[in-house]
Coordinates of C-alpha atoms (C1' of nucleotides) in Angstrom, one line a residue:
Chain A
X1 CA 1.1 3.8 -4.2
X2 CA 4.4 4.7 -2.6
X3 CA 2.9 5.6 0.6
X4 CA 5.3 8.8 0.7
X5 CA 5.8 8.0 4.5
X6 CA 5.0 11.3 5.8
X7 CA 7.1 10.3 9.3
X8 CA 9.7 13.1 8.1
X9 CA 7.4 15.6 8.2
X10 CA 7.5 17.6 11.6
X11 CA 4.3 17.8 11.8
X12 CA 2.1 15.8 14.0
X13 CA -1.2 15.4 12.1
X14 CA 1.1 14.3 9.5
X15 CA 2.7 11.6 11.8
X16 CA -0.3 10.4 12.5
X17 CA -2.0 10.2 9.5
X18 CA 0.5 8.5 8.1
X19 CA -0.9 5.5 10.5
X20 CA -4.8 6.5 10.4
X21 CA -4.4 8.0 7.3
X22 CA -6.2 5.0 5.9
X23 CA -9.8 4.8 6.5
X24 CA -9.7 1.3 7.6
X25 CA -7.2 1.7 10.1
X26 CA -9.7 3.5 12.1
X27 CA -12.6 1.1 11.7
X28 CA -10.1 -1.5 13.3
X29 CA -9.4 1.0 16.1
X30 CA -12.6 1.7 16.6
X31 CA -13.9 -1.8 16.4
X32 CA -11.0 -3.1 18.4
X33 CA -12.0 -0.8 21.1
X34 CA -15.3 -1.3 21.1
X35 CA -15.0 -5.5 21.7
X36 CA -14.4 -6.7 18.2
X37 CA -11.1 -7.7 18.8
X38 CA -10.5 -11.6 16.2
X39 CA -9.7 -11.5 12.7
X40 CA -12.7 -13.0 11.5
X41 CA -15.3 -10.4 13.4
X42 CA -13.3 -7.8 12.3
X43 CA -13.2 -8.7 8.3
X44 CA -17.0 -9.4 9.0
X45 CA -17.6 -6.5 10.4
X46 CA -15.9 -3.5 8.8
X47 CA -15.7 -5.5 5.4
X48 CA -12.4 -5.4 4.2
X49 CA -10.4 -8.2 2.9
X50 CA -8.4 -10.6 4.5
X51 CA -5.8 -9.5 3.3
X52 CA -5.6 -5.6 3.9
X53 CA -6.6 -6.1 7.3
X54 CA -3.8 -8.7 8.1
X55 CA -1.5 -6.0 6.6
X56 CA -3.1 -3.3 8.9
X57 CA -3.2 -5.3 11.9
X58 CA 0.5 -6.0 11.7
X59 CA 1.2 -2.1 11.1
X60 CA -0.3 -1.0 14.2
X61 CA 1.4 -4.2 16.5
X62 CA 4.8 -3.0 14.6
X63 CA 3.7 0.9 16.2
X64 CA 2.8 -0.1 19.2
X65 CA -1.2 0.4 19.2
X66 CA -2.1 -3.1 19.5
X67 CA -0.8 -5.7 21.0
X68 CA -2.1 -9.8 19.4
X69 CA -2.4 -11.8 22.6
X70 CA -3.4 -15.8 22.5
X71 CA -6.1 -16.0 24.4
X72 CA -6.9 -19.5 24.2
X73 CA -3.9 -22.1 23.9
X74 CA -5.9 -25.1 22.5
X75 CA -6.4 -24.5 19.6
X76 CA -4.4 -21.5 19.2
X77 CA -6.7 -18.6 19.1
X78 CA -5.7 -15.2 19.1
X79 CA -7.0 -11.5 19.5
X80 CA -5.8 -7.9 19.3
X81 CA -6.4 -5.8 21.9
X82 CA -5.6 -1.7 22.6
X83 CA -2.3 -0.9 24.2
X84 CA -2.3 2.6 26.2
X85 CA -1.1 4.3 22.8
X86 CA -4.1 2.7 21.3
X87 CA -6.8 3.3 24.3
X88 CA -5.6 6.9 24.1
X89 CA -6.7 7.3 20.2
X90 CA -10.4 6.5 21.6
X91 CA -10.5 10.5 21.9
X92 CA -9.8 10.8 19.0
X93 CA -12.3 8.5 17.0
X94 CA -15.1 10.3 19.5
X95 CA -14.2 13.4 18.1
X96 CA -14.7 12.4 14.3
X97 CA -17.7 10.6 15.6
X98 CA -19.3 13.5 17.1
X99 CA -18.2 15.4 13.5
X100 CA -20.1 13.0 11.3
X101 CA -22.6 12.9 13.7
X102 CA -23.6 16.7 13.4
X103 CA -22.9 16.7 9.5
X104 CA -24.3 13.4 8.3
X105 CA -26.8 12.0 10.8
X106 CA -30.1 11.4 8.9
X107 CA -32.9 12.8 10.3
X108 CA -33.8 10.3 12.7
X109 CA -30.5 11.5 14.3
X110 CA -27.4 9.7 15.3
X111 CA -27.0 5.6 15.0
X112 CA -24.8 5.8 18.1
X113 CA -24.2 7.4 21.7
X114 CA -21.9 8.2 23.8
X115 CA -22.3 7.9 27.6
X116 CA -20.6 9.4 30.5
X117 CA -20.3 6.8 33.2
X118 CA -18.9 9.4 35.1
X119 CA -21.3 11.7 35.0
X120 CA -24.1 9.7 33.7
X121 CA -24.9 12.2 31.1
X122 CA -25.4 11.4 27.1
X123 CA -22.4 13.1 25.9
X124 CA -21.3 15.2 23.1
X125 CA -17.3 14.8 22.7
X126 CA -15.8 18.6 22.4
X127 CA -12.2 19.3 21.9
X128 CA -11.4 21.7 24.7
X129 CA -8.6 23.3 25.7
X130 CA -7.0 21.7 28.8
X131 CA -6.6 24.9 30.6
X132 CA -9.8 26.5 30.7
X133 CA -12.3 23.6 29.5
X134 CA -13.6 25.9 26.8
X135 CA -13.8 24.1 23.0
X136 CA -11.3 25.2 21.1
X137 CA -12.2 26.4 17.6
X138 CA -9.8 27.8 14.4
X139 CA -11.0 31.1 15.2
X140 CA -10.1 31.6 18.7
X141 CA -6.6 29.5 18.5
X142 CA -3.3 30.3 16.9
X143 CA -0.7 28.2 16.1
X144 CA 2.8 28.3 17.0
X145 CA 6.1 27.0 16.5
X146 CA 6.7 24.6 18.9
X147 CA 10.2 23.5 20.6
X148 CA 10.5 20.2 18.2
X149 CA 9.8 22.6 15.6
X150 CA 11.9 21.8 12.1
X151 CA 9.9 23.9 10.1
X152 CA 9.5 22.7 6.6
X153 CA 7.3 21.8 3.9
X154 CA 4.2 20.4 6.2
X155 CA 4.7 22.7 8.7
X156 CA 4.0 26.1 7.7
X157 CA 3.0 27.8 10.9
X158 CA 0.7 30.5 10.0
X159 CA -1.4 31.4 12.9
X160 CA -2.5 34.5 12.7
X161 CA -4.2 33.8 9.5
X162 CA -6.3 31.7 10.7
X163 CA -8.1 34.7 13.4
X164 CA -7.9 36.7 10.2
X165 CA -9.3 34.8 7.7
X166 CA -11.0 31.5 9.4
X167 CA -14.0 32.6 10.9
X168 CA -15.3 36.2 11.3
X169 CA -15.5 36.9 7.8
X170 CA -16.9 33.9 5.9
X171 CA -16.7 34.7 2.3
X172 CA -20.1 35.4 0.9
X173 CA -22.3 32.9 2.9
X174 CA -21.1 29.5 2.3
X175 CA -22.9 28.2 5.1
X176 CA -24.5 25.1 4.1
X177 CA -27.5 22.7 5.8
X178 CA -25.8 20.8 8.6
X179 CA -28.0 17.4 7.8
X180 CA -27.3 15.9 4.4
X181 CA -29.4 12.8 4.2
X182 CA -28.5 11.8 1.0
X183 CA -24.9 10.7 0.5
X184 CA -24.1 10.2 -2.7
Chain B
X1 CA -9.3 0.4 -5.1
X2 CA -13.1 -0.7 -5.0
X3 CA -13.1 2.2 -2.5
X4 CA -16.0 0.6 -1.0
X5 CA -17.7 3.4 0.2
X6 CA -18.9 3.1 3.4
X7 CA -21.6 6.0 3.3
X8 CA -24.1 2.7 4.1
X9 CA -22.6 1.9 7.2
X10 CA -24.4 3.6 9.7
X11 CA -21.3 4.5 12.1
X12 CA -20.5 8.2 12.1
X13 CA -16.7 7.0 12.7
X14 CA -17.3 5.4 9.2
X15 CA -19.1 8.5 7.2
X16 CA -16.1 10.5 8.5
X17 CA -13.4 8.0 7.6
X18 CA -14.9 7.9 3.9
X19 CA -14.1 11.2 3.3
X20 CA -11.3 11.9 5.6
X21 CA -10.0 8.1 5.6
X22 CA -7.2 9.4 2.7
X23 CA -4.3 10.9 4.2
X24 CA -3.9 13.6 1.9
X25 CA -7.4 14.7 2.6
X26 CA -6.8 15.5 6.4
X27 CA -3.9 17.2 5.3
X28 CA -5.2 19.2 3.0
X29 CA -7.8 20.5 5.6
X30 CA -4.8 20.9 8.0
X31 CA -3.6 23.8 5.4
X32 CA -6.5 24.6 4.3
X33 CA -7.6 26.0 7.8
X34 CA -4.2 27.3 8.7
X35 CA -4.1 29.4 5.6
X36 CA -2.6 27.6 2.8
X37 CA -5.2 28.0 0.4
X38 CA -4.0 27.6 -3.1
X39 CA -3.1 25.0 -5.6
X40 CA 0.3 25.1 -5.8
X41 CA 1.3 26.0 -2.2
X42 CA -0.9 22.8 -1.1
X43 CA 0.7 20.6 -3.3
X44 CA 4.0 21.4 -2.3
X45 CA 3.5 21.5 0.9
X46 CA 1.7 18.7 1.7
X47 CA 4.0 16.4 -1.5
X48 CA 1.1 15.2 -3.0
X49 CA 0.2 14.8 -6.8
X50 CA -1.1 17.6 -8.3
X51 CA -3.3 14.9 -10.1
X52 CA -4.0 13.7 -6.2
X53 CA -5.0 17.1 -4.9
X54 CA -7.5 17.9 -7.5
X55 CA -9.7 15.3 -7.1
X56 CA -9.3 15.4 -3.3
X57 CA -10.1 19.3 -3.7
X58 CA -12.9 18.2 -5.9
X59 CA -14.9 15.7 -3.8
X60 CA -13.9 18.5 -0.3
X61 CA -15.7 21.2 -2.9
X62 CA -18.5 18.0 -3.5
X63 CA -18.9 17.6 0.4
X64 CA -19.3 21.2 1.4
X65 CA -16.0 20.9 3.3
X66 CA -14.5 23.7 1.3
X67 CA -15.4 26.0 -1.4
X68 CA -13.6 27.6 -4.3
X69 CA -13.2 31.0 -4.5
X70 CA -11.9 33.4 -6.7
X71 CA -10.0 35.7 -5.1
X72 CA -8.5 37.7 -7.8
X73 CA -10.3 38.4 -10.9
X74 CA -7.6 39.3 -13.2
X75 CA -5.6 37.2 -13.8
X76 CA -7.9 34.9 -12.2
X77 CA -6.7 33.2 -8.9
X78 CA -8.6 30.6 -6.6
X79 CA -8.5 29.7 -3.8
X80 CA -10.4 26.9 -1.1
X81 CA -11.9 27.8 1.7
X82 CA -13.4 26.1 4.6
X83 CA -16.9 26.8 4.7
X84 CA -18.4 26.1 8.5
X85 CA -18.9 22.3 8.3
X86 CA -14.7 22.3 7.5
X87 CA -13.9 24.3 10.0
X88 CA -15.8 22.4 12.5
X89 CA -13.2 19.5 11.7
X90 CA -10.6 21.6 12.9
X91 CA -11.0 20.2 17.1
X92 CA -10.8 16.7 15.1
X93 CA -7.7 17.6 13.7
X94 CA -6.5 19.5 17.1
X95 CA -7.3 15.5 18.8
X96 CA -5.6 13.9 16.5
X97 CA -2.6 16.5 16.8
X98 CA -2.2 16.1 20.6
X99 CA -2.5 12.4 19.8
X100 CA 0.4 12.7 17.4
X101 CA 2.4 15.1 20.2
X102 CA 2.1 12.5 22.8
X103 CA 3.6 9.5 20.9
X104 CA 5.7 10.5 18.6
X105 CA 7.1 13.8 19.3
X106 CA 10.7 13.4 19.7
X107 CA 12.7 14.8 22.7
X108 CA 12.5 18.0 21.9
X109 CA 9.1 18.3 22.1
X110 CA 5.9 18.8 19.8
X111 CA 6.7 20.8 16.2
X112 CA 3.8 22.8 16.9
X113 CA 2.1 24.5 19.8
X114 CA -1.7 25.5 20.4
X115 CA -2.5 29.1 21.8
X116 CA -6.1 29.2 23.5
X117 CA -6.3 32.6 22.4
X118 CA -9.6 32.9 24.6
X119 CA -7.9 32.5 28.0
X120 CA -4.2 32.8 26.9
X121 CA -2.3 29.1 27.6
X122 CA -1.0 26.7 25.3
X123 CA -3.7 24.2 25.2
X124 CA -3.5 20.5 25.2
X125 CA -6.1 19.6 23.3
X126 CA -8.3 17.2 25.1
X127 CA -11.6 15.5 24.4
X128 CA -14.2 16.2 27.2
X129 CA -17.6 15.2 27.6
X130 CA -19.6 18.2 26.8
X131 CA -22.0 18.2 29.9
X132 CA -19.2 18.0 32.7
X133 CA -16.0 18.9 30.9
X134 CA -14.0 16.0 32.1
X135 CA -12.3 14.2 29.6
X136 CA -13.6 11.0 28.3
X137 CA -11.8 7.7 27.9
X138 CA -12.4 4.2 26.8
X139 CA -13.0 3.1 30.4
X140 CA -15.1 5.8 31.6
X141 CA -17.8 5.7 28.3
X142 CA -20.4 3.2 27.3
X143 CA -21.4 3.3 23.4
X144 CA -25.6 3.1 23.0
X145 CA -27.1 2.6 20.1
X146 CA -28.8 6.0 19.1
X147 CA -32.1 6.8 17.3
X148 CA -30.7 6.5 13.7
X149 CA -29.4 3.1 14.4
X150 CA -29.3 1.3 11.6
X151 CA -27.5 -1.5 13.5
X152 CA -25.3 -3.4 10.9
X153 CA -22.4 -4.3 9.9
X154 CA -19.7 -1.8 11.5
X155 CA -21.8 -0.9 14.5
X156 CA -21.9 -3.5 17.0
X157 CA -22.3 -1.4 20.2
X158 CA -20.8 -3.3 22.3
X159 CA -20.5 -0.8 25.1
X160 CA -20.3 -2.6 28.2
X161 CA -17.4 -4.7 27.3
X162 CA -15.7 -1.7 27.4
X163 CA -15.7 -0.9 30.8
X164 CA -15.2 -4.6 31.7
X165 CA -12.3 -4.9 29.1
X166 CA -11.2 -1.3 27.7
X167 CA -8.6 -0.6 30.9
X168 CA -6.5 -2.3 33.3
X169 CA -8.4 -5.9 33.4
X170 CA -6.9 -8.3 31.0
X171 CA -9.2 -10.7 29.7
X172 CA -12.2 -11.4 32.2
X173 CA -13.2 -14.6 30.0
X174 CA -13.3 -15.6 26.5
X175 CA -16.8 -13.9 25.7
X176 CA -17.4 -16.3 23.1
X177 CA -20.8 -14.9 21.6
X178 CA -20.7 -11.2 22.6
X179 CA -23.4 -9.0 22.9
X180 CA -24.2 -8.4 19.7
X181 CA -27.7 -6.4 19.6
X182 CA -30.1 -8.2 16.9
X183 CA -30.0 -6.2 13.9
X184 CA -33.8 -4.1 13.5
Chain C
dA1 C1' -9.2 -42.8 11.4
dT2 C1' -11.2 -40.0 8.5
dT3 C1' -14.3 -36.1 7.9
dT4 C1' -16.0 -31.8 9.2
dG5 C1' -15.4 -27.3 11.3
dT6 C1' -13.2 -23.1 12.8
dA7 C1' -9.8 -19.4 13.6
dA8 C1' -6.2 -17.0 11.5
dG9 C1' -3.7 -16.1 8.0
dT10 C1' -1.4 -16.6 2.9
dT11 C1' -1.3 -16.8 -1.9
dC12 C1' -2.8 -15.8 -6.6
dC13 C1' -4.7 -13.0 -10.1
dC14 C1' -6.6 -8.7 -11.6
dT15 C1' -8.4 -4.1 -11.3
dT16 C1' -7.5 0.7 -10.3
dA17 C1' -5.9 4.6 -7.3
dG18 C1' -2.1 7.3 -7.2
dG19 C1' 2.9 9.1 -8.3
dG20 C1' 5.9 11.5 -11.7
dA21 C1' 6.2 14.4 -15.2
dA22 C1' 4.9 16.6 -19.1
dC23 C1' 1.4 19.2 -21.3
dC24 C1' -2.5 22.6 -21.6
dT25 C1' -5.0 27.2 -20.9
dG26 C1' -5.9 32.0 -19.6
dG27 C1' -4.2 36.3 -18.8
dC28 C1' -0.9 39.3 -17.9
dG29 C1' 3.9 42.1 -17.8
dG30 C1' 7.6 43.5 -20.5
Chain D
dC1 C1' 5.4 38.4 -29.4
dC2 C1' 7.6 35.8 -25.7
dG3 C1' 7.8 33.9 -21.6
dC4 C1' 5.7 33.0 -17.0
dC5 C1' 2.8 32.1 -13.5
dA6 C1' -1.4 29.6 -11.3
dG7 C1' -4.3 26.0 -11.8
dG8 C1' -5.3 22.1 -13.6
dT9 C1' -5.2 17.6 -17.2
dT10 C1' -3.3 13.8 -19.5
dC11 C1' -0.3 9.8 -20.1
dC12 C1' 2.2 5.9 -18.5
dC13 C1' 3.3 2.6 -15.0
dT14 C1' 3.7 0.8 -10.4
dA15 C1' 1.8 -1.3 -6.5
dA16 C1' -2.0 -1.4 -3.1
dG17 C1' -6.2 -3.6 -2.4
dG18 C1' -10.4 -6.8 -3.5
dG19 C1' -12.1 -11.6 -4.2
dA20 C1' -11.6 -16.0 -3.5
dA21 C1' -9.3 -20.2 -2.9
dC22 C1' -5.7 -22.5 -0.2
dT23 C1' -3.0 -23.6 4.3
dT24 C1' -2.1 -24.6 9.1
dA25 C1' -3.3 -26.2 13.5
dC26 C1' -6.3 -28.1 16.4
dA27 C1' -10.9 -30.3 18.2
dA28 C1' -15.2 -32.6 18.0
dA29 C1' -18.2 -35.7 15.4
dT30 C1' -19.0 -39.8 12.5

DNA sequence: ATTTGTAAGTTCCCTTAGGGAACCTGGCGG
DNA sequence: CCGCCAGGTTCCCTAAGGGAACTTACAAAT
């Protein structure tokens, strides 16, 4: 496949999708964070094979998101666990989770949930701004060049678009039924 | 590839992943939503295969992430746009692009900067629980299973372990059998 | 002292997604 | 009539990924 390393590419959803871009990558994440953390219950579990996930699990020790630790000497057994780069992605996998959640979740509603031990509330992740708590959405954010900024293909910085064309005026309702129970 | 669709799998991280699990695909939403919007300018931008991008527009048209639009009739001109349910990915993207920022923006700083237009600062996008606005990490959340829960294969919900294991503590013991809710 | 079992990978073969690049199809503008 | 976009298709070929068997290292059971 080439993989066309993206890493060049200035921009940061490009850097990292070039690790997550693959869809099991995730599921490891995820599962990895969640307790699953030896090869076996991971193959199990998200269903890949063997090999592949022996490829991905030495990616994401090579960049630094996990870390395989022995955790037993005798016999020699070991596990992947989360390093901070890796515990901090969490964020991210609630966020996707809260998106298929309000897009795909059957009518019985969604098979997991996510709670607050701080606040003890059920929680719905948001993406907010860090400034003013408020979610941030394409229509009320623009994007700018920032200082790291080589601006090239992958990076096209087009901002204002975005309050022009993104929300407000939705071409001829497109709006579509949020739960679609039957995936193809 | 198989591509073993995982639309069975009951975890929302995994419904996502299916569709957005390609590289190219988060990409393409990237420019989608920031206002590249035709075939052309997405291929070369993002360095994908025009063979690639169609079917990855295709199956984004299939999932009523984006629609095609013509928005010249003569000659005719398309273009995709994001109906609601793709520009709702956008904070997804926005997580994944201040995940990006953190670890692998190089010393001068992130290519690209986020203006809350709403209250004015660069945001730091952040992923907060919805009821108290704090953000939420591995440590400080508990995974339930929720009312769709097809408990199976790629949703163990293992949420206590996180707390005990997620942050700071090592390895409390070898939890041999974990807890591993009976499948309904 | 073999046999069995288990965790964690490797190796082999084979299918198929995806890259590169050329080709196709309308509908102009000159 | 000729070329030239934009927006795709088609063809060939490489290599990533699935399935399944094999390997290594140890321990407990027979």
């Amino acid at each position: 496949m080439t993989r066309t390393s993206l890493s060049g590419v200035a921009c940061s959803i490009a850097r990292a999708t070039d690790l997550f871009g693959d869809a099991w990558t995730a599921l490891i994440m995820r599962d990895v964070l969640v307790g699953i953390r030896r090869f076996d219950e991971l193959a199990e579990d998200i269903g890949l094979s063997r090999k592949t996930l022996a490829a991905r699990l030495a990616l994401l020790v090579e960049e630094g998101v996990l870390t395989r630790e022995r955790y037993q000497v005798t016999p020699p057994r070991e596990e992947y666990v989360a390093t901070e780069k890796g515990r901090e992605f969490y964020p991210v996998l609630l966020a996707l989770m809260a998106w298929g959640d309000k897009w795909y979740a059957g009518p019985a509603g969604p098979p997991a949930q996510i709670r607050h031990d701080a606040c003890g509330h059920l929680a719905t992740p948001v993406v907010a701004c860090d400034a003013c708590r408020d979610p941030l959405t394409v229509a009320d954010t623009t994007q700018l060049p920032g200082p790291g900024g080589r601006v090239g293909p992958g990076t096209q910085l087009l901002g204002p678009l975005i309050a022009a064309r993104g929300d407000g005026v939705p071409a001829p309702d497109t709006a579509q039924n949020p739960v679609r129970s039957a995936p193809s």
